Amino acid sequence: MSDSKPQLCCPNPSCTAPLNPLGTVACASCQTPLLYRYLWVVGQRLELPSVGSQVAGRYYVTAPQVWLDTQPGLMPDVPLDWSDEVLPYLHLYPQRLHLPEVYGFCPPTDTIQEGSLFLLENVPLDSKGNLLPTIAHGWSQATAQRQVYWLWQLLQLWTPLLEQGVASSLLAADNIRVEGWRVRLCQLFSDADVLAVSSEASVLSPTLADLANRWLEWGATAKSDIAEPLQALCHLMRDPSVELSTIVTQLNQLLLQQAAQLPLRVQIVGMTDTGPQREHNEDACYPITLKSSGDSDALTSRLAIVCDGIGGHEGGEVASQTAVRSLTLQAQALLAEVEAQTELVSPELLMQQLEASVRVVNNLIAGQNDTQGREDRRRMGTTLIMALQVPQRLPTVDGTTGNGHELYLVNVGDSRAYWMTARYCHLLTVDDDVTTREVRLGRSLYREALQRPDAGALTQAIGTRDAEFLHPTIQRFILEEDGVLLLCSDGLSDRGLIEASWAEYTDAILKGKHSLELAAKNWLDLANQKNGHDNTSVVLLRCHVSSVAEPSLPRPTSRRSESEWSAASRALQQDEPAIASSVSASRGGRSRQLLLLGWVLAFLLVGSGIGLAVWSRLNPTGFQQFRERVLPGM
C-alpha cells in the first residue's frame, strides 16, 4: 500500500500522457473525459486499508469501503476461481436496478490474500463517491406515495433474495439507500452468516415477521395517510399463517390509492431514422411510424413501442412492423378489458396478459418464417421494448376517480428503456445477450463477459423460435415524479451514448427549452453523428405528476417513408398471413383492404380471447361480473 498522491489514468489507450491529477474533468493531453469509477469493497479483510492510501498500485481509498479505480481503462483482476459469496450477485444480475454488480477482485498484496476482497460497481454512490442517503434518513422528507413505493420495491426483492440466501440484506437499515423513487442496496449479506450469531440456531432464513419489524420502525413516522394501514399490514406480516400474496395484494392497493391522488399526464412522441450507413430501416415504433386515422387519443397517450428488426432487409423490417401492429391491437383490447373491470386488476394478472400478447406475436412471426422456409440466420425476428400505462381507476380523497399511475415495461432483446429526471438517469431494462446470460448463470463477471467476441449477440428475440422458448421480461413501475421515459433501439444506446448525454437533453425538455418533438429529433441526430452504424428509433414519454397543468406539445410527424422498404420486404409484407399493410392503393385495391380488416378483427378476437381466458382463471369473480354485464342472461 502507498500513501503517495494518486493520479487518474486517461481511459484512451492511445493517449501519450495519460496521467492526470484527481479532480480533472478531461485529460489534459487528449481531452478525453475522465472516468471516476467509485467501488464498494466487500469480503474477508485481514487489514482495512486507511483512507488516503493506495492499494495494489491502482485503487485509491476515499472512504471506508469506497475505493476509486485510478486505472479505469484496464480490466480489473479476475481470479480463475471465486468464493460462493460472489454467486448471489451474479444470479441476481436481473435485479441490477436495485442491487450492485461484481466489478472485479483486489489483486493480492502483503496484507490481502488473493480473492479475499472483491469490488462492487453500480453501488448507491454519487458522482463524488459519497453514499446516497439511507431510507431512514430520507423517510421523513418523502411523500406518503413514495414511502409506500419504497416498501413495495423491498417486498418485490424479498423472494429473489430469499432464494439466493441473502434476504437479510433487506433488514440492515444502513444497507438500504434511496435515490429518488428507487431503492438500492450497498451489498448482499449471507443469511447463514447473519443468522449464525442468532440465539436460535434452528433458524435458517429470515421471515416476513423480521421484515415487518424493520418496517414498523419506519412506520412510526409514516405520513398520516398511510400510518394506520401500514401498521396493520406489518402486524399481518407477523402472522406466520398469512401468505405473501395477501401482503402483496394489500400493499399494492395502498400504493395505487396513494398514486391516484395526483393527476397523471403523459405526452408521447416517436421517431425512427434509417441512419447514414443503411439503405433500409428495420426499426419500427409506435406512435408515429404506424400512425393512422384509426388510432385513438387514449391509446397514443398510453402506449409506446420500439422494435428493432432482425434478419436483414429481407425480413427484419417486416418482423418489426408486424410486431408493432399486432401489439398495438392487443394493447387496445387489454386497456378495454381493464376499463370494464369493477375490481382492481393485480400486477401479476396484467403481466401474464402482456406475456400472452408477446407470445401471440412471436408465433405469428415464427409461423411466417416456417411458411416461407426460413431457417437459421434467415429467420426474421425483432427485439421489443414496450411501455404501457394502465389507467386503473381508484377513488380519491375528494371522491373523484384517479389513475393508479402504473407503467408496465416489456422487453425482449437489447432495445432499452431509460428513466431520466434533472438529477439522474436510470437504465430500467437488462439486455438479452450473451454477456447477461454468462453473468446470470454464474460463469463470468460482467466486465469479463464483455470481452467475448460474441458478447453482444442476442440470446432471444421475438419470432426466431417457438413461444415456449421465449421469456420476456415484464416490470411494473409507478409514475410518481416528473420525468422523461426514453425507449430506443441500440442504434442510440450503443457505446454508452445515452449515459454520456442524458443530462443536457433531459434538462432542455424539463425546462421547456425544447419540445418533445425537437428532443426526439436531437436524439436521432446524435445517434447518427456518434454511432451511425445502424437504424435508430426513439420514443419519448414526458410524464407529469405535478398538480399544475402544462400546455400540450405539438404533434410530430413521421421521419420514415415506406419507400425505404426493400422490394423483398414489400413482397413479404404482401404475403403476411395475419396482419398485412396496404403499401399503396395501386397495389391492393378494395379486396386487400377488406382482407386486412378481416384479419385485424380476427386478431383482436384472438388477442382478447387469450386475455379473457387468463382473466377467467386467475380472477373468476371479476370475470363473472364482466360477463354478466356484457352478456346478461347467459
XYZ file of C-alpha atoms in Angstrom:
634
model
C 0.000 0.000 0.000
C 1.136 3.527 -0.775
C 0.279 6.960 0.603
C 1.679 8.956 -2.342
C -0.631 11.347 -4.156
C -2.681 9.386 -6.717
C -3.252 10.297 -10.336
C -6.120 9.271 -12.592
C -5.211 7.477 -15.813
C -6.905 8.510 -19.054
C -9.089 5.694 -20.459
C -7.932 6.461 -24.027
C -5.364 3.728 -24.867
C -3.754 5.995 -27.483
C -3.115 8.873 -25.103
C 0.593 9.814 -24.939
C 0.388 11.460 -21.489
C -2.421 9.641 -19.644
C -1.799 10.688 -16.013
C -3.977 13.463 -14.588
C -4.431 14.948 -11.098
C -7.577 13.923 -9.238
C -10.367 16.402 -9.822
C -9.566 16.876 -13.506
C -12.626 16.533 -15.730
C -10.913 15.815 -19.061
C -7.460 14.518 -19.928
C -5.007 17.408 -20.296
C -3.301 15.631 -23.181
C -6.100 14.275 -25.405
C -9.249 15.883 -23.886
C -10.925 12.506 -23.360
C -13.470 12.689 -20.484
C -12.010 11.033 -17.392
C -13.843 8.210 -15.637
C -14.335 8.412 -11.888
C -15.363 4.874 -11.018
C -16.004 4.511 -7.304
C -16.276 0.959 -5.983
C -17.627 -0.684 -2.826
C -15.277 -3.209 -1.218
C -16.542 -6.387 0.456
C -15.019 -9.650 1.603
C -12.769 -11.000 4.320
C -10.298 -8.302 5.324
C -7.036 -9.087 7.008
C -6.365 -5.385 7.357
C -8.613 -2.454 6.472
C -6.684 -0.004 4.268
C -6.736 3.511 5.682
C -8.413 6.429 3.906
C -5.951 8.198 1.611
C -3.841 5.114 0.898
C -3.407 3.298 -2.407
C -3.945 -0.427 -2.836
C -2.107 -2.632 -5.343
C -0.860 0.455 -7.188
C -4.336 1.011 -8.633
C -7.074 1.730 -6.113
C -7.269 4.888 -4.002
C -9.165 4.637 -0.696
C -11.505 7.651 -0.474
C -13.666 6.428 2.416
C -14.156 3.225 4.429
C -15.162 0.555 1.869
C -15.051 3.101 -1.000
C -12.172 2.815 -3.475
C -11.530 4.824 -6.630
C -10.147 2.909 -9.608
C -7.334 5.119 -10.897
C -6.883 2.941 -13.990
C -10.484 2.565 -15.225
C -9.402 1.767 -18.775
C -7.853 -1.528 -17.688
C -9.641 -4.773 -16.938
C -9.966 -5.488 -13.191
C -8.292 -8.527 -11.715
C -10.391 -11.711 -12.036
C -9.088 -14.975 -10.496
C -9.834 -18.357 -12.040
C -11.987 -19.323 -9.064
C -14.022 -17.268 -6.645
C -15.902 -17.939 -3.438
C -19.587 -18.754 -3.191
C -20.038 -15.283 -1.695
C -19.877 -13.871 -5.230
C -22.539 -16.099 -6.784
C -25.681 -14.346 -5.448
C -24.548 -11.119 -7.109
C -24.246 -12.921 -10.439
C -27.517 -14.850 -10.227
C -29.362 -11.678 -9.204
C -27.983 -9.612 -12.074
C -31.526 -9.042 -13.489
C -32.178 -7.025 -10.313
C -29.342 -4.595 -11.123
C -31.733 -1.648 -10.847
C -31.592 -2.218 -7.076
C -28.503 -4.364 -6.496
C -24.764 -3.841 -7.083
C -22.656 -5.855 -9.529
C -19.251 -7.511 -9.105
C -16.595 -5.382 -10.829
C -13.506 -7.456 -10.050
C -11.161 -8.534 -7.257
C -8.441 -6.763 -5.379
C -5.025 -8.054 -6.509
C -3.117 -9.837 -3.704
C -0.779 -7.702 -1.585
C 1.341 -8.249 1.512
C -1.747 -7.911 3.684
C -4.542 -9.008 1.316
C -4.901 -12.614 0.209
C -5.880 -13.416 -3.371
C -9.651 -13.454 -3.824
C -10.357 -12.268 -0.281
C -11.637 -8.841 -1.315
C -13.890 -8.149 -4.272
C -15.141 -4.855 -5.655
C -18.706 -3.858 -6.460
C -19.896 -1.316 -9.033
C -23.397 0.059 -9.631
C -23.490 0.868 -5.934
C -25.501 3.692 -4.282
C -22.719 6.270 -4.526
C -22.984 9.697 -6.089
C -20.597 11.089 -8.712
C -18.118 12.092 -5.991
C -18.098 8.738 -4.234
C -20.414 9.680 -1.372
C -23.054 7.264 -0.173
C -26.634 8.112 -1.017
C -28.951 8.684 1.983
C -30.348 5.736 3.886
C -34.047 5.003 3.626
C -34.397 6.023 7.272
C -32.816 9.401 6.539
C -34.996 10.056 3.506
C -38.183 8.713 5.069
C -39.414 11.871 6.807
C -38.985 14.019 3.665
C -40.732 11.529 1.367
C -44.376 11.741 0.361
C -46.804 9.069 1.511
C -46.814 7.641 -2.004
C -43.027 7.383 -2.129
C -42.875 5.813 1.317
C -45.209 3.032 0.197
C -43.375 2.701 -3.126
C -40.057 2.137 -1.336
C -41.656 -0.623 0.734
C -43.202 -2.131 -2.386
C -39.777 -2.403 -4.010
C -38.325 -4.056 -0.923
C -41.177 -6.562 -0.900
C -40.570 -7.350 -4.580
C -36.925 -8.095 -3.754
C -37.830 -10.366 -0.847
C -38.445 -13.603 -2.766
C -35.476 -13.473 -5.194
C -33.096 -12.589 -2.363
C -34.574 -15.267 -0.138
C -33.994 -17.860 -2.879
C -30.330 -16.858 -3.028
C -29.921 -16.910 0.743
C -29.322 -13.168 1.097
C -32.701 -11.801 2.265
C -31.012 -10.479 5.425
C -29.705 -7.699 3.182
C -33.189 -6.155 3.383
C -33.081 -5.996 7.182
C -29.935 -3.889 7.637
C -31.133 -0.268 7.701
C -27.759 1.243 6.737
C -27.558 -1.127 3.774
C -30.749 0.277 2.200
C -30.207 3.518 0.299
C -32.590 5.621 -1.764
C -32.157 7.649 -4.931
C -35.377 9.476 -5.649
C -38.010 6.825 -6.194
C -35.510 3.948 -6.365
C -34.361 1.668 -3.532
C -30.748 0.462 -3.747
C -28.592 -1.876 -1.639
C -24.915 -1.393 -0.845
C -24.133 -5.109 -0.701
C -25.601 -8.554 -0.047
C -25.360 -10.287 3.322
C -25.468 -14.068 3.614
C -28.401 -15.307 5.673
C -26.238 -18.124 7.025
C -23.637 -15.666 8.331
C -26.189 -13.271 9.799
C -28.289 -15.973 11.452
C -25.214 -17.803 12.757
C -24.986 -15.215 15.534
C -28.673 -15.672 16.380
C -29.606 -17.426 19.584
C -31.983 -19.620 17.581
C -29.627 -21.981 15.794
C -32.534 -23.732 14.079
C -33.478 -20.598 12.110
C -32.273 -20.994 8.520
C -33.605 -17.842 6.881
C -35.328 -14.603 7.861
C -39.103 -14.380 7.789
C -41.699 -11.796 6.832
C -42.035 -11.091 10.541
C -38.411 -9.923 10.570
C -39.144 -7.630 7.636
C -42.264 -6.334 9.379
C -40.251 -5.438 12.472
C -37.918 -3.347 10.360
C -40.820 -1.626 8.596
C -42.528 -0.825 11.893
C -39.529 1.319 12.850
C -40.144 3.472 9.765
C -43.927 3.197 10.001
C -43.894 5.002 13.341
C -43.079 8.216 11.446
C -45.004 7.473 8.248
C -47.266 10.108 6.736
C -50.693 10.239 8.385
C -52.480 8.971 5.259
C -50.708 5.620 5.431
C -49.626 5.243 9.066
C -52.612 3.193 10.237
C -52.936 0.823 7.239
C -49.162 0.355 7.184
C -49.049 -0.651 10.818
C -51.963 -3.038 10.277
C -50.113 -4.577 7.341
C -46.954 -5.063 9.399
C -48.907 -6.825 12.141
C -50.399 -9.071 9.460
C -46.885 -9.891 8.216
C -46.053 -11.129 11.696
C -48.723 -13.831 11.407
C -46.942 -16.965 10.064
C -50.207 -18.280 8.603
C -50.608 -15.305 6.239
C -49.370 -15.860 2.688
C -47.008 -13.453 0.960
C -49.579 -12.975 -1.818
C -52.005 -11.481 0.715
C -49.402 -8.959 1.844
C -48.580 -8.092 -1.768
C -52.242 -7.511 -2.610
C -52.857 -5.183 0.313
C -49.640 -3.205 -0.165
C -50.390 -2.822 -3.874
C -53.842 -1.425 -3.139
C -52.386 1.068 -0.678
C -49.750 2.093 -3.221
C -52.221 2.689 -6.042
C -54.596 4.583 -3.760
C -51.790 6.992 -2.900
C -50.675 7.301 -6.519
C -54.188 8.224 -7.639
C -54.203 11.363 -5.503
C -52.334 13.361 -8.157
C -53.284 13.662 -11.843
C -51.102 11.997 -14.434
C -50.491 13.417 -17.899
C -48.363 11.599 -20.470
C -47.223 13.070 -23.775
C -45.624 10.722 -26.299
C -43.528 11.330 -29.421
C -41.894 8.651 -31.564
C -39.469 8.832 -34.486
C -37.341 6.426 -36.473
C -34.453 7.030 -38.872
C -32.607 4.820 -41.341
C -29.213 6.304 -40.435
C -26.323 7.408 -42.640
C -24.932 3.933 -43.360
C -28.042 1.856 -44.033
C -30.310 1.686 -47.076
C -33.320 0.180 -45.330
C -34.909 0.774 -41.956
C -35.545 -2.407 -39.995
C -36.793 -0.460 -36.962
C -40.417 0.344 -36.210
C -42.012 2.335 -33.421
C -45.384 3.430 -32.082
C -46.751 6.047 -32.130
C -45.932 7.977 -35.330
C -44.350 5.350 -37.611
C -47.603 3.446 -37.966
C -49.824 6.421 -37.274
C -53.250 6.139 -38.859
C -56.566 7.915 -38.545
C -57.908 4.953 -36.585
C -55.584 5.445 -33.614
C -57.428 6.678 -30.547
C -56.086 9.515 -28.434
C -56.356 7.238 -25.386
C -54.005 4.691 -26.948
C -51.429 7.198 -28.186
C -51.145 8.631 -24.679
C -50.779 5.192 -23.063
C -48.664 3.061 -25.391
C -45.089 3.283 -26.682
C -43.238 0.590 -28.658
C -39.794 0.279 -30.254
C -38.877 -2.787 -32.297
C -35.510 -3.445 -33.962
C -35.877 -5.986 -36.755
C -33.546 -8.951 -37.203
C -32.983 -10.893 -40.390
C -31.660 -8.311 -42.831
C -33.569 -6.132 -45.223
C -35.451 -9.200 -46.488
C -37.321 -9.678 -43.246
C -36.230 -7.604 -40.264
C -38.407 -4.657 -41.159
C -41.390 -6.921 -41.766
C -40.948 -8.546 -38.347
C -40.712 -5.213 -36.537
C -43.700 -3.755 -38.380
C -45.750 -6.883 -37.715
C -44.885 -6.823 -34.010
C -45.830 -3.161 -33.622
C -49.151 -3.582 -35.423
C -50.242 -6.662 -33.531
C -49.106 -5.410 -30.113
C -50.976 -2.160 -30.705
C -54.182 -4.081 -31.308
C -53.694 -6.274 -28.264
C -52.842 -3.321 -26.022
C -56.048 -1.645 -27.121
C -58.010 -4.774 -26.225
C -56.269 -5.071 -22.847
C -56.998 -1.450 -21.917
C -60.645 -2.006 -22.826
C -60.779 -5.031 -20.519
C -59.231 -3.090 -17.643
C -61.646 -0.204 -18.257
C -64.582 -2.592 -17.922
C -63.345 -4.032 -14.619
C -65.014 -3.049 -11.350
C -62.239 -4.553 -9.225
C -58.539 -3.798 -9.117
C -56.583 -5.979 -11.552
C -53.425 -7.323 -9.931
C -49.955 -6.696 -11.386
C -49.484 -10.458 -11.719
C -52.549 -10.823 -13.938
C -51.642 -7.837 -16.106
C -48.124 -9.197 -16.536
C -49.481 -12.576 -17.587
C -51.763 -10.962 -20.149
C -48.884 -8.913 -21.545
C -46.721 -12.015 -21.766
C -49.528 -13.834 -23.576
C -49.705 -10.965 -26.073
C -45.974 -11.197 -26.770
C -46.239 -14.945 -27.300
C -49.070 -14.456 -29.798
C -46.874 -12.039 -31.763
C -43.934 -14.405 -31.529
C -45.876 -17.298 -33.030
C -47.274 -15.038 -35.726
C -43.765 -14.135 -36.942
C -42.403 -17.644 -36.342
C -45.267 -19.019 -38.436
C -44.301 -16.715 -41.294
C -40.738 -17.980 -41.067
C -41.915 -21.577 -41.246
C -44.302 -20.906 -44.127
C -41.600 -19.173 -46.149
C -38.985 -21.848 -45.367
C -36.711 -19.514 -43.436
C -34.045 -21.252 -41.332
C -31.149 -20.274 -39.087
C -29.889 -16.734 -39.786
C -32.524 -16.132 -42.455
C -35.325 -16.339 -39.906
C -36.713 -12.876 -39.305
C -37.380 -11.600 -35.823
C -37.371 -8.439 -33.762
C -36.408 -7.019 -30.412
C -39.056 -5.300 -28.327
C -39.282 -2.603 -25.717
C -42.854 -1.602 -24.918
C -44.299 0.738 -22.296
C -47.986 0.617 -21.407
C -49.588 2.989 -18.919
C -52.569 1.156 -17.453
C -55.065 3.690 -16.031
C -56.820 1.673 -13.366
C -59.456 3.780 -11.698
C -59.356 4.353 -7.945
C -61.374 6.699 -5.699
C -59.504 9.746 -4.383
C -59.924 11.808 -1.227
C -62.263 14.267 -2.954
C -64.464 11.475 -4.276
C -63.332 11.636 -7.915
C -61.743 8.770 -9.806
C -57.969 8.837 -10.217
C -55.320 6.918 -12.123
C -53.093 4.369 -10.383
C -50.038 5.591 -12.365
C -49.000 2.039 -13.298
C -46.424 1.707 -16.078
C -45.594 -1.738 -17.456
C -42.375 -2.347 -19.392
C -41.995 -5.382 -21.646
C -38.621 -6.127 -23.213
C -37.092 -8.840 -25.357
C -33.622 -8.387 -26.861
C -31.416 -5.327 -26.470
C -33.734 -2.382 -27.100
C -33.801 -0.331 -23.910
C -35.767 1.934 -21.583
C -34.284 4.798 -19.535
C -35.949 6.961 -16.894
C -34.479 10.468 -16.742
C -35.036 13.434 -14.455
C -32.990 16.564 -13.762
C -30.934 14.582 -11.215
C -30.394 11.099 -12.587
C -30.707 8.641 -15.442
C -31.760 5.073 -14.671
C -31.430 2.194 -17.115
C -34.590 0.188 -16.417
C -34.005 -2.861 -18.607
C -31.447 -5.655 -18.919
C -30.294 -6.799 -22.362
C -30.980 -10.339 -23.514
C -27.475 -11.023 -24.791
C -24.583 -13.425 -24.218
C -22.992 -11.154 -21.617
C -26.110 -11.175 -19.454
C -26.531 -14.926 -19.881
C -22.986 -15.685 -18.720
C -23.373 -13.483 -15.648
C -26.797 -14.842 -14.683
C -25.513 -18.411 -14.899
C -22.619 -17.538 -12.595
C -19.991 -18.338 -15.223
C -18.450 -14.895 -15.634
C -18.238 -11.418 -14.192
C -19.905 -8.719 -16.284
C -16.772 -6.941 -17.452
C -15.089 -10.246 -18.135
C -18.012 -11.400 -20.279
C -17.874 -8.145 -22.269
C -14.518 -9.272 -23.674
C -16.067 -12.212 -25.513
C -16.284 -11.822 -29.302
C -19.988 -12.712 -29.116
C -20.706 -10.539 -26.050
C -23.495 -8.562 -27.715
C -25.131 -11.458 -29.542
C -28.814 -11.769 -28.674
C -29.972 -14.791 -26.709
C -33.636 -14.264 -27.569
C -35.803 -12.260 -29.932
C -39.442 -12.318 -30.973
C -40.235 -14.693 -33.825
C -36.973 -16.595 -34.203
C -38.189 -19.620 -32.200
C -41.438 -21.037 -30.867
C -43.076 -19.165 -27.996
C -42.258 -21.901 -25.476
C -38.616 -20.778 -25.669
C -39.443 -17.081 -25.246
C -39.145 -15.432 -21.829
C -40.000 -11.729 -21.999
C -39.075 -9.551 -19.048
C -42.053 -7.615 -17.670
C -41.713 -4.978 -14.970
C -44.206 -2.717 -13.200
C -43.312 0.832 -12.160
C -45.279 3.655 -10.566
C -45.006 7.093 -12.161
C -44.634 9.276 -9.076
C -42.370 12.105 -10.240
C -41.981 14.340 -13.282
C -39.564 12.888 -15.774
C -38.905 11.511 -19.245
C -39.060 7.853 -20.251
C -36.886 7.089 -23.267
C -37.364 3.917 -25.317
C -34.794 3.252 -28.020
C -33.143 0.712 -30.270
C -29.430 0.008 -29.933
C -28.667 2.496 -32.700
C -28.867 5.101 -29.929
C -27.872 3.161 -26.801
C -24.647 1.641 -28.188
C -21.306 2.867 -26.806
C -22.911 4.403 -23.713
C -24.249 7.346 -25.702
C -27.298 7.913 -23.503
C -25.344 7.638 -20.253
C -22.926 10.298 -21.536
C -25.536 12.719 -22.917
C -28.766 12.376 -20.942
C -28.351 15.430 -18.672
C -28.206 18.029 -21.446
C -31.098 16.567 -23.423
C -33.368 15.981 -20.439
C -32.738 19.418 -18.955
C -33.881 21.034 -22.212
C -37.181 19.108 -22.074
C -37.917 19.646 -18.386
C -37.191 23.393 -18.591
C -39.350 23.808 -21.667
C -36.460 24.824 -23.922
C -37.199 22.003 -26.366
C -40.485 20.449 -27.393
C -40.723 16.702 -27.131
C -40.620 16.514 -30.917
C -37.392 18.509 -31.125
C -35.860 16.419 -28.333
C -36.600 13.189 -30.216
C -35.079 14.651 -33.382
C -31.973 15.719 -31.443
C -31.533 12.196 -30.055
C -31.733 10.784 -33.587
C -29.228 13.319 -34.855
C -26.845 12.465 -32.007
C -27.138 8.743 -32.792
C -26.372 9.373 -36.461
C -23.349 11.527 -35.588
C -21.808 9.402 -32.827
C -22.930 5.887 -33.769
C -24.393 5.961 -37.260
C -23.844 2.280 -37.982
C -27.475 1.258 -37.523
C -31.076 2.357 -37.789
C -32.296 4.310 -34.776
C -35.731 4.596 -33.184
C -36.688 6.789 -30.238
C -39.952 7.148 -28.350
C -40.105 9.777 -25.596
C -42.764 9.881 -22.879
C -42.964 13.132 -20.942
C -44.652 12.238 -17.662
C -46.263 14.930 -15.484
C -47.498 14.137 -11.996
C -47.437 17.656 -10.567
C -50.736 19.411 -9.855
C -50.133 22.268 -12.313
C -51.216 21.538 -15.862
C -48.729 22.190 -18.644
C -49.501 23.082 -22.267
C -49.689 20.296 -24.797
C -46.760 19.887 -27.146
C -47.266 19.847 -30.925
C -47.976 16.527 -32.579
C -44.907 15.365 -34.531
C -44.704 13.812 -37.962
C -43.012 10.629 -39.054
C -39.431 10.587 -40.287
C -39.904 7.282 -42.050
C -41.082 6.728 -45.581
C -42.465 3.460 -46.889
C -40.285 3.966 -49.970
C -37.343 2.921 -47.754
C -38.599 -0.675 -47.735
C -36.793 -3.111 -49.998
C -38.612 -4.917 -52.781
C -38.144 -8.243 -50.969
C -39.688 -6.836 -47.787
C -42.653 -5.488 -49.716
C -43.190 -8.951 -51.111
C -43.034 -10.469 -47.644
C -45.432 -7.820 -46.399
C -47.913 -8.801 -49.101
C -47.593 -12.481 -48.156
C -48.122 -11.804 -44.450
C -50.707 -14.339 -43.297
C -52.297 -12.488 -40.390
C -51.691 -8.749 -40.414
C -50.843 -7.030 -43.687
C -50.289 -3.420 -44.660
C -51.676 -1.548 -47.649
C -48.409 -0.206 -49.011
C -50.222 1.728 -51.712
C -53.731 1.878 -53.143
C -52.480 0.777 -56.543
C -51.135 -2.500 -55.055
C -54.120 -3.777 -53.235
C -57.404 -2.212 -54.115
C -60.613 -2.728 -52.248
C -60.189 -6.503 -51.887
C -56.951 -6.173 -49.919
C -58.452 -3.530 -47.647
C -61.345 -5.862 -46.856
C -58.939 -8.726 -46.255
C -56.842 -6.568 -43.937
C -59.936 -5.519 -41.999
C -60.945 -9.162 -41.623
C -57.527 -10.166 -40.298
C -57.430 -7.227 -37.896
C -60.823 -8.166 -36.477
C -59.780 -11.813 -36.226
C -56.587 -10.869 -34.445
C -58.460 -8.677 -31.995
C -60.762 -11.578 -31.181
C -57.831 -13.960 -30.671
C -55.904 -11.482 -28.506
C -58.966 -10.645 -26.460
C -59.824 -14.314 -26.109
C -56.415 -15.125 -24.689
C -56.657 -12.266 -22.225
C -60.161 -13.263 -21.161
C -59.084 -16.877 -20.699
C -56.251 -15.866 -18.391
C -58.560 -13.466 -16.571
C -61.238 -16.120 -16.021
C -58.714 -18.491 -14.428
C -56.984 -16.003 -12.168
C -59.885 -13.721 -11.207
C -63.111 -15.716 -11.648
C -65.232 -13.283 -9.595
C -64.248 -10.254 -11.642
C -64.577 -12.180 -14.887
C -68.073 -13.385 -13.968
C -69.162 -9.813 -13.184
C -67.789 -8.635 -16.514
C -69.538 -11.455 -18.425
C -72.874 -10.800 -16.705
C -72.608 -7.120 -17.528
C -71.690 -7.662 -21.192
C -73.758 -10.813 -21.802
C -76.761 -10.635 -19.436
C -78.791 -13.768 -19.062
C -76.036 -16.150 -20.211
